[in-house]
XYZ file of C-alpha atoms in Angstrom:
283
model
C 96.320 50.697 84.869
C 99.652 52.488 85.229
C 99.017 54.525 82.074
C 95.520 55.508 83.221
C 96.616 56.505 86.732
C 99.558 58.567 85.454
C 97.410 60.483 82.959
C 94.728 61.079 85.590
C 97.320 62.899 87.694
C 98.572 64.779 84.627
C 95.104 65.902 83.524
C 94.113 67.011 87.037
C 95.828 70.364 86.370
C 94.420 70.886 82.876
C 90.907 71.819 83.994
C 92.110 74.651 86.203
C 94.634 75.928 83.665
C 91.845 76.274 81.099
C 89.261 77.665 83.510
C 91.564 80.198 85.166
C 93.859 81.400 82.367
C 92.127 80.708 79.047
C 88.315 80.624 79.413
C 86.796 83.962 78.399
C 90.222 85.366 77.520
C 91.365 83.271 74.553
C 89.030 82.208 71.758
C 88.043 78.591 72.575
C 88.221 77.510 68.933
C 91.777 78.866 68.690
C 92.719 77.053 71.907
C 91.397 73.801 70.474
C 93.195 74.377 67.169
C 96.595 75.041 68.727
C 96.229 72.163 71.151
C 95.457 69.491 68.555
C 97.987 70.818 66.018
C 100.773 70.646 68.587
C 99.668 67.162 69.594
C 99.754 66.109 65.947
C 103.294 67.464 65.588
C 104.434 65.303 68.515
C 103.510 62.094 66.658
C 104.209 63.207 63.108
C 107.866 61.981 63.216
C 106.675 58.490 64.215
C 103.867 58.302 61.675
C 104.228 55.480 59.182
C 102.703 56.105 55.776
C 103.231 52.491 54.785
C 101.883 49.376 56.406
C 98.631 50.823 57.732
C 95.515 50.034 55.739
C 93.152 52.702 54.454
C 90.497 51.303 56.792
C 92.741 51.710 59.851
C 93.720 55.257 58.874
C 90.122 56.283 58.205
C 88.834 54.829 61.462
C 91.624 56.432 63.497
C 90.951 59.833 61.949
C 87.252 59.445 62.684
C 87.935 58.481 66.303
C 90.287 61.440 66.711
C 87.703 63.772 65.182
C 85.095 62.608 67.715
C 87.120 61.963 70.876
C 89.361 65.019 70.563
C 88.183 67.475 67.904
C 84.449 67.589 68.610
C 84.900 66.883 72.331
C 87.259 69.845 72.795
C 84.806 72.101 70.983
C 82.161 71.348 73.621
C 84.608 71.127 76.522
C 86.217 74.550 76.122
C 82.853 76.282 75.743
C 81.578 74.703 78.974
C 83.958 76.917 80.973
C 82.082 79.965 79.707
C 79.046 78.887 81.743
C 80.418 76.804 84.619
C 83.132 76.947 87.269
C 86.020 74.483 87.134
C 84.634 72.278 89.982
C 81.243 72.179 88.242
C 82.791 71.087 84.944
C 84.694 68.370 86.789
C 81.654 67.137 88.688
C 79.565 66.959 85.552
C 82.125 64.681 83.883
C 80.954 61.997 86.342
C 78.555 60.787 83.647
C 81.429 59.647 81.400
C 81.642 56.093 82.853
C 77.948 55.618 82.164
C 78.489 56.716 78.577
C 81.444 54.333 78.229
C 79.326 51.355 79.217
C 76.315 52.651 77.264
C 78.264 53.033 74.006
C 79.849 49.621 74.504
C 76.415 48.039 75.057
C 74.939 49.789 72.040
C 77.728 48.418 69.873
C 76.908 44.990 71.300
C 73.261 45.679 70.399
C 71.761 45.688 73.877
C 70.359 48.361 76.188
C 69.864 48.632 79.953
C 67.273 50.930 81.549
C 69.583 51.586 84.489
C 71.495 54.117 82.364
C 68.445 56.368 82.233
C 67.855 56.009 85.975
C 71.469 56.851 86.805
C 71.438 59.794 84.419
C 68.429 61.225 86.258
C 70.229 60.817 89.605
C 73.302 62.614 88.284
C 71.106 65.395 86.906
C 69.543 65.812 90.370
C 73.050 66.209 91.795
C 73.788 68.921 89.269
C 70.657 70.776 90.357
C 71.712 70.492 94.016
C 74.926 72.374 93.323
C 72.958 75.369 92.063
C 69.626 74.790 93.799
C 69.197 78.512 94.476
C 70.806 79.848 91.313
C 69.940 77.691 88.319
C 69.792 79.775 85.172
C 69.801 79.146 81.450
C 73.593 79.474 81.304
C 74.076 76.808 83.963
C 71.696 74.409 82.218
C 73.404 75.052 78.895
C 76.798 74.397 80.456
C 75.602 71.123 81.987
C 74.431 69.755 78.653
C 77.563 71.000 76.875
C 79.654 68.957 79.311
C 77.463 65.916 78.671
C 78.045 66.274 74.925
C 81.796 66.407 75.589
C 81.530 63.359 77.872
C 79.698 61.378 75.207
C 82.331 62.214 72.571
C 85.178 61.271 74.920
C 83.502 57.994 75.910
C 82.687 57.060 72.314
C 86.277 57.589 71.212
C 87.655 55.431 74.030
C 85.344 52.512 73.288
C 85.928 52.657 69.525
C 89.721 52.849 69.955
C 89.739 49.951 72.413
C 87.748 47.814 69.990
C 89.945 48.454 66.947
C 93.397 48.465 68.615
C 93.823 44.728 68.082
C 93.457 45.302 64.326
C 96.449 47.641 63.996
C 99.016 46.417 61.486
C 101.742 48.523 63.165
C 102.712 49.527 66.733
C 100.317 52.106 68.166
C 102.815 54.986 68.222
C 103.337 54.597 64.450
C 99.655 55.066 63.614
C 98.423 57.325 66.423
C 99.332 60.427 64.453
C 96.266 59.761 62.277
C 94.145 60.193 65.413
C 95.414 63.758 65.820
C 95.178 64.496 62.102
C 91.467 63.664 62.261
C 91.067 65.965 65.255
C 93.030 68.708 63.472
C 90.658 68.655 60.505
C 87.730 69.320 62.846
C 89.642 72.022 64.735
C 90.729 73.835 61.563
C 87.213 73.803 60.153
C 85.688 75.002 63.429
C 88.147 77.867 63.832
C 87.654 78.942 60.209
C 83.886 79.042 60.711
C 83.526 80.285 64.287
C 86.922 81.618 65.450
C 87.407 85.136 66.798
C 90.710 86.680 65.709
C 90.300 89.431 68.313
C 90.682 86.917 71.164
C 94.083 85.405 70.417
C 96.577 84.778 73.271
C 97.964 88.083 74.519
C 100.569 86.978 77.074
C 103.526 84.608 77.221
C 101.752 82.788 80.042
C 98.751 81.985 77.843
C 100.989 80.763 75.027
C 102.970 78.663 77.495
C 99.811 77.037 78.829
C 98.600 76.269 75.294
C 101.952 74.690 74.420
C 101.902 72.582 77.572
C 98.303 71.477 76.979
C 99.048 70.636 73.349
C 102.354 68.798 73.666
C 102.021 67.166 77.088
C 98.345 66.953 78.123
C 96.986 66.206 74.644
C 99.916 64.732 72.721
C 101.412 62.410 75.302
C 98.278 62.276 77.450
C 95.793 60.980 74.889
C 98.233 58.419 73.507
C 98.975 57.017 76.966
C 95.297 57.078 77.983
C 94.075 55.262 74.872
C 96.939 52.780 75.091
C 95.980 52.130 78.714
C 92.353 51.680 77.634
C 93.381 48.732 75.462
C 94.944 46.970 78.450
C 91.954 46.945 80.823
C 88.340 45.756 80.629
C 85.476 48.154 79.867
C 84.312 48.240 83.497
C 87.738 49.291 84.760
C 88.014 51.883 82.004
C 84.648 53.359 83.004
C 85.680 53.626 86.662
C 89.076 55.150 85.822
C 87.310 57.981 84.013
C 85.993 59.206 87.363
C 89.283 59.243 89.267
C 89.957 62.522 87.478
C 87.118 64.248 89.344
C 88.491 64.234 92.928
C 92.021 64.852 91.654
C 90.978 67.841 89.530
C 88.761 69.374 92.207
C 91.466 68.992 94.834
C 93.981 70.819 92.629
C 91.510 73.594 91.816
C 90.364 74.175 95.402
C 93.823 74.080 96.947
C 95.537 76.337 94.411
C 92.984 78.564 92.653
C 89.510 78.404 94.182
C 89.793 78.214 97.944
C 86.588 80.201 98.539
C 84.297 77.784 96.697
C 81.064 76.651 98.388
C 82.417 73.359 99.672
C 79.148 72.303 101.308
C 77.140 72.676 98.116
C 79.836 71.081 95.970
C 80.074 68.164 98.398
C 76.303 67.664 98.491
C 75.866 67.837 94.727
C 78.979 65.758 94.091
C 77.804 63.062 96.507
C 74.454 62.809 94.701
C 76.172 62.637 91.318
C 78.646 59.999 92.511
C 75.709 57.987 93.849
C 74.906 57.210 90.210
C 77.952 54.917 90.003
C 77.187 52.401 92.788
C 73.526 52.604 91.768
C 74.497 51.629 88.232
C 76.639 48.777 89.542
C 73.797 47.508 91.761
C 71.281 47.639 88.929
C 73.654 45.766 86.621
C 74.091 43.032 89.231
C 70.328 42.695 89.610
C 69.919 42.340 85.858
C 72.520 39.581 85.669
């Protein structure tokens, strides 16, 4: 729990840093590339090329590609269509995806996931009930794709951690190498060289996000995920929402429509106790 709580507080600032200083100003594919490459460099000195099986290395690279590489691709583009509080609120679906992916791997399915997803979608509509456009809808589904990637990576990592032949810090570099392969390919295909960082501030933010938020953050979060049950992991994913919104509103976005955000957020958050109640009825 200590790892998860600490990283929640750390990541609370990341949303606003991206939304305020990078989104629309720096090419999102370049931001992703720099962030994962710096994170990989953090763990490269600890990486052991002996002792880890080919299966472990391959699985870790695949998890990194999904949880970090593909997820960041969706995540950074969401800020082009949504405000920072909206992106945060729409991540509320991540706990549902955590439990859904875990159940699918256990070869079972619960209808309550669909019901809760519809409730959360209604909350999203409430936030923009008088201004829903194609960009907003696109942004909502982009965030959901990012949520699904993040949830899938957490569940897969938690399940395979007990199979590591070496301490986690000696193999975690493969996680970032997998993400780097996705980031390099994406930037080569879709990157815009005319939107590279133009100020020292933007470079500083990218370095911080890469070394601290991604490098240390993802290692500590995934390590924490191996020390709690799936239910606790799902709930911890949502502690980031109030923390991130609080930071954004107090520092950068004081004029936000608090009433609408509160109403929509309350409806979205209703999906969590509803999911818990439905699970209890099923058992």
